[in-house]
PDB file of C-alpha atoms in Angstrom:
ATOM      1  CA  UNK Y 648      84.040 110.601  97.647  1.00 93.00           C
ATOM      2  CA  UNK Y 649      86.695 108.430  99.207  1.00 96.00           C
ATOM      3  CA  UNK Y 650      86.688 105.042  97.339  1.00 98.00           C
ATOM      4  CA  UNK Y 651      88.566 101.803  97.932  1.00 98.00           C
ATOM      5  CA  UNK Y 652      88.815  99.043  95.297  1.00 98.00           C
ATOM      6  CA  UNK Y 653      89.638  95.539  96.501  1.00 98.00           C
ATOM      7  CA  UNK Y 654      91.479  93.735  93.724  1.00 98.00           C
ATOM      8  CA  UNK Y 655      93.909  94.667  90.932  1.00 98.00           C
ATOM      9  CA  UNK Y 656      92.588  92.816  87.855  1.00 98.00           C
ATOM     10  CA  UNK Y 657      90.907  94.039  84.618  1.00 98.00           C
ATOM     11  CA  UNK Y 658      87.726  95.151  86.299  1.00 98.00           C
ATOM     12  CA  UNK Y 659      89.583  96.972  89.076  1.00 98.00           C
ATOM     13  CA  UNK Y 660      91.633  98.760  86.393  1.00 98.00           C
ATOM     14  CA  UNK Y 661      88.478  99.764  84.381  1.00 98.00           C
ATOM     15  CA  UNK Y 662      86.447 100.885  87.445  1.00 98.00           C
ATOM     16  CA  UNK Y 663      89.524 102.666  88.821  1.00 98.00           C
ATOM     17  CA  UNK Y 664      89.938 104.569  85.539  1.00 97.00           C
ATOM     18  CA  UNK Y 665      86.329 105.794  85.704  1.00 97.00           C
ATOM     19  CA  UNK Y 666      86.721 106.838  89.394  1.00 97.00           C
ATOM     20  CA  UNK Y 667      89.950 108.646  88.684  1.00 94.00           C
ATOM     21  CA  UNK Y 668      88.230 110.453  85.807  1.00 93.00           C
ATOM     22  CA  UNK Y 669      85.633 111.683  88.211  1.00 94.00           C
ATOM     23  CA  UNK Y 670      88.355 113.137  90.511  1.00 91.00           C
ATOM     24  CA  UNK Y 671      87.394 111.007  93.557  1.00 95.00           C
ATOM     25  CA  UNK Y 672      89.920 109.876  96.130  1.00 96.00           C
ATOM     26  CA  UNK Y 673      90.938 106.292  95.320  1.00 98.00           C
ATOM     27  CA  UNK Y 674      92.933 103.554  97.073  1.00 98.00           C
ATOM     28  CA  UNK Y 675      93.695 100.155  95.511  1.00 98.00           C
ATOM     29  CA  UNK Y 676      93.957  97.181  97.869  1.00 97.00           C
ATOM     30  CA  UNK Y 677      95.380  93.775  97.040  1.00 97.00           C
ATOM     31  CA  UNK Y 678      96.880  90.867  98.996  1.00 95.00           C
ATOM     32  CA  UNK Y 679      99.987  91.458  96.802  1.00 96.00           C
ATOM     33  CA  UNK Y 680     101.144  95.028  97.504  1.00 97.00           C
ATOM     34  CA  UNK Y 681     103.173  95.043  94.287  1.00 98.00           C
ATOM     35  CA  UNK Y 682     100.080  94.419  92.256  1.00 98.00           C
ATOM     36  CA  UNK Y 683      98.209  97.209  94.011  1.00 98.00           C
ATOM     37  CA  UNK Y 684     101.074  99.594  93.491  1.00 98.00           C
ATOM     38  CA  UNK Y 685     101.352  98.758  89.782  1.00 98.00           C
ATOM     39  CA  UNK Y 686      97.661  99.454  89.171  1.00 98.00           C
ATOM     40  CA  UNK Y 687      97.631 102.572  91.320  1.00 98.00           C
ATOM     41  CA  UNK Y 688     100.608 103.944  89.414  1.00 97.00           C
ATOM     42  CA  UNK Y 689      98.957 103.326  86.047  1.00 97.00           C
ATOM     43  CA  UNK Y 690      95.771 105.118  87.164  1.00 97.00           C
ATOM     44  CA  UNK Y 691      97.460 108.374  88.258  1.00 92.00           C
ATOM     45  CA  UNK Y 692      99.768 109.962  90.690  1.00 87.00           C
ATOM     46  CA  UNK Y 693      97.068 110.668  93.253  1.00 94.00           C
ATOM     47  CA  UNK Y 694      95.856 107.023  93.435  1.00 97.00           C
ATOM     48  CA  UNK Y 695      97.095 105.234  96.607  1.00 97.00           C
ATOM     49  CA  UNK Y 696      98.012 101.564  97.050  1.00 97.00           C
ATOM     50  CA  UNK Y 697      97.706  99.442 100.215  1.00 96.00           C
ATOM     51  CA  UNK Y 698      98.187  95.810 101.125  1.00 96.00           C
ATOM     52  CA  UNK Y 699      94.873  94.172 102.002  1.00 93.00           C
ATOM     53  CA  UNK Y 700      96.114  93.453 105.508  1.00 86.00           C
ATOM     54  CA  UNK Y 701      95.931  97.205 106.206  1.00 78.00           C
ATOM     55  CA  UNK Y 702      92.743  98.843 107.492  1.00 88.00           C
ATOM     56  CA  UNK Y 703      90.311  99.360 104.665  1.00 93.00           C
ATOM     57  CA  UNK Y 704      89.458 103.079 104.492  1.00 90.00           C
ATOM     58  CA  UNK Y 705      86.986 104.805 102.317  1.00 91.00           C
ATOM     59  CA  UNK Y 706      83.277 105.584 102.349  1.00 96.00           C
ATOM     60  CA  UNK Y 707      82.744 103.223  99.340  1.00 98.00           C
ATOM     61  CA  UNK Y 708      84.401  99.807  99.081  1.00 98.00           C
ATOM     62  CA  UNK Y 709      84.204  98.085  95.719  1.00 98.00           C
ATOM     63  CA  UNK Y 710      84.965  94.383  95.627  1.00 98.00           C
ATOM     64  CA  UNK Y 711      86.369  93.894  92.134  1.00 98.00           C
ATOM     65  CA  UNK Y 712      86.794  90.172  92.688  1.00 98.00           C
ATOM     66  CA  UNK Y 713      85.012  86.849  91.682  1.00 97.00           C
ATOM     67  CA  UNK Y 714      81.879  86.084  93.543  1.00 98.00           C
ATOM     68  CA  UNK Y 715      83.202  83.273  95.737  1.00 97.00           C
ATOM     69  CA  UNK Y 716      86.313  85.378  96.663  1.00 97.00           C
ATOM     70  CA  UNK Y 717      84.056  88.256  97.633  1.00 98.00           C
ATOM     71  CA  UNK Y 718      82.218  85.994 100.042  1.00 97.00           C
ATOM     72  CA  UNK Y 719      85.503  85.078 101.662  1.00 97.00           C
ATOM     73  CA  UNK Y 720      86.763  88.622 101.839  1.00 96.00           C
ATOM     74  CA  UNK Y 721      83.567  90.072 103.250  1.00 96.00           C
ATOM     75  CA  UNK Y 722      83.524  87.454 105.959  1.00 94.00           C
ATOM     76  CA  UNK Y 723      87.249  87.956 106.740  1.00 95.00           C
ATOM     77  CA  UNK Y 724      87.151  91.745 106.841  1.00 95.00           C
ATOM     78  CA  UNK Y 725      83.559  92.161 108.168  1.00 94.00           C
ATOM     79  CA  UNK Y 726      84.615  94.294 111.116  1.00 92.00           C
ATOM     80  CA  UNK Y 727      86.137  96.922 108.766  1.00 94.00           C
ATOM     81  CA  UNK Y 728      83.013  97.254 106.626  1.00 96.00           C
ATOM     82  CA  UNK Y 729      80.502  98.658 109.145  1.00 95.00           C
ATOM     83  CA  UNK Y 730      79.025 101.974 108.073  1.00 96.00           C
ATOM     84  CA  UNK Y 731      80.360 101.719 104.540  1.00 98.00           C
ATOM     85  CA  UNK Y 732      78.757 101.383 101.084  1.00 98.00           C
ATOM     86  CA  UNK Y 733      79.824  98.004  99.728  1.00 98.00           C
ATOM     87  CA  UNK Y 734      79.721  97.432  95.960  1.00 98.00           C
ATOM     88  CA  UNK Y 735      79.352  93.894  94.552  1.00 98.00           C
ATOM     89  CA  UNK Y 736      80.311  93.757  90.818  1.00 98.00           C
ATOM     90  CA  UNK Y 737      80.303  89.971  90.517  1.00 98.00           C
ATOM     91  CA  UNK Y 738      78.312  87.427  88.467  1.00 98.00           C
ATOM     92  CA  UNK Y 739      77.857  84.358  90.608  1.00 97.00           C
ATOM     93  CA  UNK Y 740      78.357  81.700  87.898  1.00 96.00           C
ATOM     94  CA  UNK Y 741      79.874  78.252  87.681  1.00 93.00           C
ATOM     95  CA  UNK Y 742      81.876  79.033  84.526  1.00 88.00           C
ATOM     96  CA  UNK Y 743      82.073  75.369  83.512  1.00 89.00           C
ATOM     97  CA  UNK Y 744      78.252  74.812  83.471  1.00 91.00           C
ATOM     98  CA  UNK Y 745      77.138  78.487  83.215  1.00 88.00           C
ATOM     99  CA  UNK Y 746      74.697  77.790  86.083  1.00 94.00           C
ATOM    100  CA  UNK Y 747      74.114  80.195  88.916  1.00 96.00           C
ATOM    101  CA  UNK Y 748      75.713  79.349  92.220  1.00 97.00           C
ATOM    102  CA  UNK Y 749      73.177  80.995  94.618  1.00 97.00           C
ATOM    103  CA  UNK Y 750      69.728  79.423  95.212  1.00 95.00           C
ATOM    104  CA  UNK Y 751      67.026  80.170  92.627  1.00 94.00           C
ATOM    105  CA  UNK Y 752      65.215  82.521  95.047  1.00 96.00           C
ATOM    106  CA  UNK Y 753      68.331  84.620  95.686  1.00 98.00           C
ATOM    107  CA  UNK Y 754      71.231  86.382  93.931  1.00 98.00           C
ATOM    108  CA  UNK Y 755      74.924  86.675  94.533  1.00 98.00           C
ATOM    109  CA  UNK Y 756      74.360  90.184  95.924  1.00 98.00           C
ATOM    110  CA  UNK Y 757      71.754  88.980  98.464  1.00 98.00           C
ATOM    111  CA  UNK Y 758      74.086  86.129  99.606  1.00 98.00           C
ATOM    112  CA  UNK Y 759      76.868  88.678 100.119  1.00 98.00           C
ATOM    113  CA  UNK Y 760      74.592  90.962 102.033  1.00 98.00           C
ATOM    114  CA  UNK Y 761      73.902  88.245 104.575  1.00 97.00           C
ATOM    115  CA  UNK Y 762      77.581  88.425 105.622  1.00 97.00           C
ATOM    116  CA  UNK Y 763      77.797  92.165 106.066  1.00 97.00           C
ATOM    117  CA  UNK Y 764      77.906  93.793 109.505  1.00 96.00           C
ATOM    118  CA  UNK Y 765      75.139  96.128 110.733  1.00 94.00           C
ATOM    119  CA  UNK Y 766      75.336  99.544 109.139  1.00 95.00           C
ATOM    120  CA  UNK Y 767      76.945  98.388 105.905  1.00 98.00           C
ATOM    121  CA  UNK Y 768      74.846  98.976 102.754  1.00 98.00           C
ATOM    122  CA  UNK Y 769      75.227  96.783  99.745  1.00 98.00           C
ATOM    123  CA  UNK Y 770      74.925  97.992  96.199  1.00 98.00           C
ATOM    124  CA  UNK Y 771      74.942  95.849  93.047  1.00 98.00           C
ATOM    125  CA  UNK Y 772      76.661  97.663  90.202  1.00 98.00           C
ATOM    126  CA  UNK Y 773      79.076  97.200  87.291  1.00 98.00           C
ATOM    127  CA  UNK Y 774      78.200  93.481  86.787  1.00 98.00           C
ATOM    128  CA  UNK Y 775      76.524  94.103  83.418  1.00 98.00           C
ATOM    129  CA  UNK Y 776      79.626  95.609  81.789  1.00 98.00           C
ATOM    130  CA  UNK Y 777      82.889  94.061  80.524  1.00 98.00           C
ATOM    131  CA  UNK Y 778      86.225  95.536  81.413  1.00 98.00           C
ATOM    132  CA  UNK Y 779      87.113  96.683  77.838  1.00 97.00           C
ATOM    133  CA  UNK Y 780      84.046  98.834  77.238  1.00 98.00           C
ATOM    134  CA  UNK Y 781      84.120 100.142  80.809  1.00 98.00           C
ATOM    135  CA  UNK Y 782      87.674 101.264  80.394  1.00 97.00           C
ATOM    136  CA  UNK Y 783      86.724 103.088  77.198  1.00 96.00           C
ATOM    137  CA  UNK Y 784      83.534 104.442  78.784  1.00 95.00           C
ATOM    138  CA  UNK Y 785      81.455 103.817  75.666  1.00 96.00           C
ATOM    139  CA  UNK Y 786      80.556 101.402  72.860  1.00 96.00           C
ATOM    140  CA  UNK Y 787      79.887 102.611  69.363  1.00 94.00           C
ATOM    141  CA  UNK Y 788      80.052 106.203  70.522  1.00 95.00           C
ATOM    142  CA  UNK Y 789      77.292 105.603  73.158  1.00 96.00           C
ATOM    143  CA  UNK Y 790      77.820 106.203  76.845  1.00 96.00           C
ATOM    144  CA  UNK Y 791      77.675 103.032  78.957  1.00 98.00           C
ATOM    145  CA  UNK Y 792      74.660 102.306  81.184  1.00 98.00           C
ATOM    146  CA  UNK Y 793      75.423 101.077  84.663  1.00 98.00           C
ATOM    147  CA  UNK Y 794      72.500  99.406  86.345  1.00 98.00           C
ATOM    148  CA  UNK Y 795      72.410  99.771  90.092  1.00 98.00           C
ATOM    149  CA  UNK Y 796      70.272  97.899  92.672  1.00 98.00           C
ATOM    150  CA  UNK Y 797      70.186  98.440  96.430  1.00 98.00           C
ATOM    151  CA  UNK Y 798      67.740  98.550  99.356  1.00 98.00           C
ATOM    152  CA  UNK Y 799      69.334 101.793 100.502  1.00 98.00           C
ATOM    153  CA  UNK Y 800      68.458 104.628  98.223  1.00 98.00           C
ATOM    154  CA  UNK Y 801      71.140 106.966  99.589  1.00 98.00           C
ATOM    155  CA  UNK Y 802      73.800 104.360  98.927  1.00 98.00           C
ATOM    156  CA  UNK Y 803      72.413 103.848  95.454  1.00 98.00           C
ATOM    157  CA  UNK Y 804      72.453 107.613  94.842  1.00 98.00           C
ATOM    158  CA  UNK Y 805      76.136 107.704  95.839  1.00 98.00           C
ATOM    159  CA  UNK Y 806      77.025 105.075  93.277  1.00 98.00           C
ATOM    160  CA  UNK Y 807      74.886 106.760  90.626  1.00 98.00           C
ATOM    161  CA  UNK Y 808      76.894 109.907  91.223  1.00 98.00           C
ATOM    162  CA  UNK Y 809      80.210 107.960  91.165  1.00 97.00           C
ATOM    163  CA  UNK Y 810      79.342 106.503  87.764  1.00 98.00           C
ATOM    164  CA  UNK Y 811      78.065 109.769  86.260  1.00 98.00           C
ATOM    165  CA  UNK Y 812      81.185 111.627  87.486  1.00 98.00           C
ATOM    166  CA  UNK Y 813      83.203 109.045  85.564  1.00 97.00           C
ATOM    167  CA  UNK Y 814      81.450 109.674  82.281  1.00 97.00           C
ATOM    168  CA  UNK Y 815      78.894 106.804  82.527  1.00 98.00           C
ATOM    169  CA  UNK Y 816      75.093 106.707  82.880  1.00 98.00           C
ATOM    170  CA  UNK Y 817      74.201 105.304  86.286  1.00 98.00           C
ATOM    171  CA  UNK Y 818      70.604 103.999  86.485  1.00 98.00           C
ATOM    172  CA  UNK Y 819      69.012 102.983  89.777  1.00 98.00           C
ATOM    173  CA  UNK Y 820      66.743  99.977  89.006  1.00 98.00           C
ATOM    174  CA  UNK Y 821      65.252  99.308  92.465  1.00 98.00           C
ATOM    175  CA  UNK Y 822      65.803  97.150  95.527  1.00 98.00           C
ATOM    176  CA  UNK Y 823      68.616  94.623  95.913  1.00 98.00           C
ATOM    177  CA  UNK Y 824      66.455  91.689  95.005  1.00 98.00           C
ATOM    178  CA  UNK Y 825      66.491  93.011  91.435  1.00 98.00           C
ATOM    179  CA  UNK Y 826      70.176  91.994  91.364  1.00 98.00           C
ATOM    180  CA  UNK Y 827      68.796  88.577  90.371  1.00 98.00           C
ATOM    181  CA  UNK Y 828      67.675  90.086  87.039  1.00 98.00           C
ATOM    182  CA  UNK Y 829      70.923  92.062  86.561  1.00 98.00           C
ATOM    183  CA  UNK Y 830      72.876  88.849  87.022  1.00 98.00           C
ATOM    184  CA  UNK Y 831      70.546  87.135  84.577  1.00 97.00           C
ATOM    185  CA  UNK Y 832      71.007  89.940  82.038  1.00 97.00           C
ATOM    186  CA  UNK Y 833      74.771  89.547  82.153  1.00 97.00           C
ATOM    187  CA  UNK Y 834      74.539  85.731  81.826  1.00 96.00           C
ATOM    188  CA  UNK Y 835      72.726  86.238  78.528  1.00 96.00           C
ATOM    189  CA  UNK Y 836      75.237  88.797  77.324  1.00 96.00           C
ATOM    190  CA  UNK Y 837      78.145  86.575  78.222  1.00 96.00           C
ATOM    191  CA  UNK Y 838      76.598  83.524  76.475  1.00 94.00           C
ATOM    192  CA  UNK Y 839      76.258  85.481  73.234  1.00 95.00           C
ATOM    193  CA  UNK Y 840      79.837  86.738  72.946  1.00 94.00           C
ATOM    194  CA  UNK Y 841      81.179  83.843  70.824  1.00 93.00           C
ATOM    195  CA  UNK Y 842      78.056  83.666  68.638  1.00 94.00           C
ATOM    196  CA  UNK Y 843      78.072  87.403  67.871  1.00 94.00           C
ATOM    197  CA  UNK Y 844      81.902  87.626  67.672  1.00 96.00           C
ATOM    198  CA  UNK Y 845      81.877  90.816  69.821  1.00 94.00           C
ATOM    199  CA  UNK Y 846      85.171  89.946  71.514  1.00 94.00           C
ATOM    200  CA  UNK Y 847      83.811  91.010  74.908  1.00 96.00           C
ATOM    201  CA  UNK Y 848      83.335  94.600  73.698  1.00 96.00           C
ATOM    202  CA  UNK Y 849      79.509  94.682  73.666  1.00 97.00           C
ATOM    203  CA  UNK Y 850      77.265  96.503  76.172  1.00 96.00           C
ATOM    204  CA  UNK Y 851      73.640  96.342  77.323  1.00 97.00           C
ATOM    205  CA  UNK Y 852      72.165  99.778  76.593  1.00 96.00           C
ATOM    206  CA  UNK Y 853      68.666 101.267  76.894  1.00 96.00           C
ATOM    207  CA  UNK Y 854      68.097 103.562  73.931  1.00 93.00           C
ATOM    208  CA  UNK Y 855      65.506 106.358  73.798  1.00 84.00           C
TER     209      UNK Y 855
END
């Protein structure tokens, strides 16, 4: 699979490491080419780096950015996203109040989908994991679960494969509207970090 990651922060690094492990083609995009090059170099010799002003290639485009920045980027680069699988990893929170930004009858993913061009298929994934555990691929010796929601089952299947190739357990949970619950799950996990003293190294896992 040919994958593009937009962003060069901690989540881009962690997701990139999983994709590189799965031997998929990977390009890192950032508005600062130096940042993209630094991350690409750390991920492996075959990982490419491009400035975000360049054409966004790839069958899968992962926006490893905060929610409100994703909205801006999707609107700005809309003409380059047609026909692609778009992955939203964000949690649409006001981090001062810990309230959700989207309306109560929506989700961050559904708001992003409204801005996509025809033919682009949105997938919600990776929002229920922190960068540290994702980079490691496990917590307490247990493989991470990656919960995936999308209205397009073929797009969801592609991301399930991407996660499993990277040593994770991708789980399709249903249509995109279930992103509301995935975002809610992560809100709870985030709110418990200080109380449980997990240092952002916990994970939400379904056990047999």
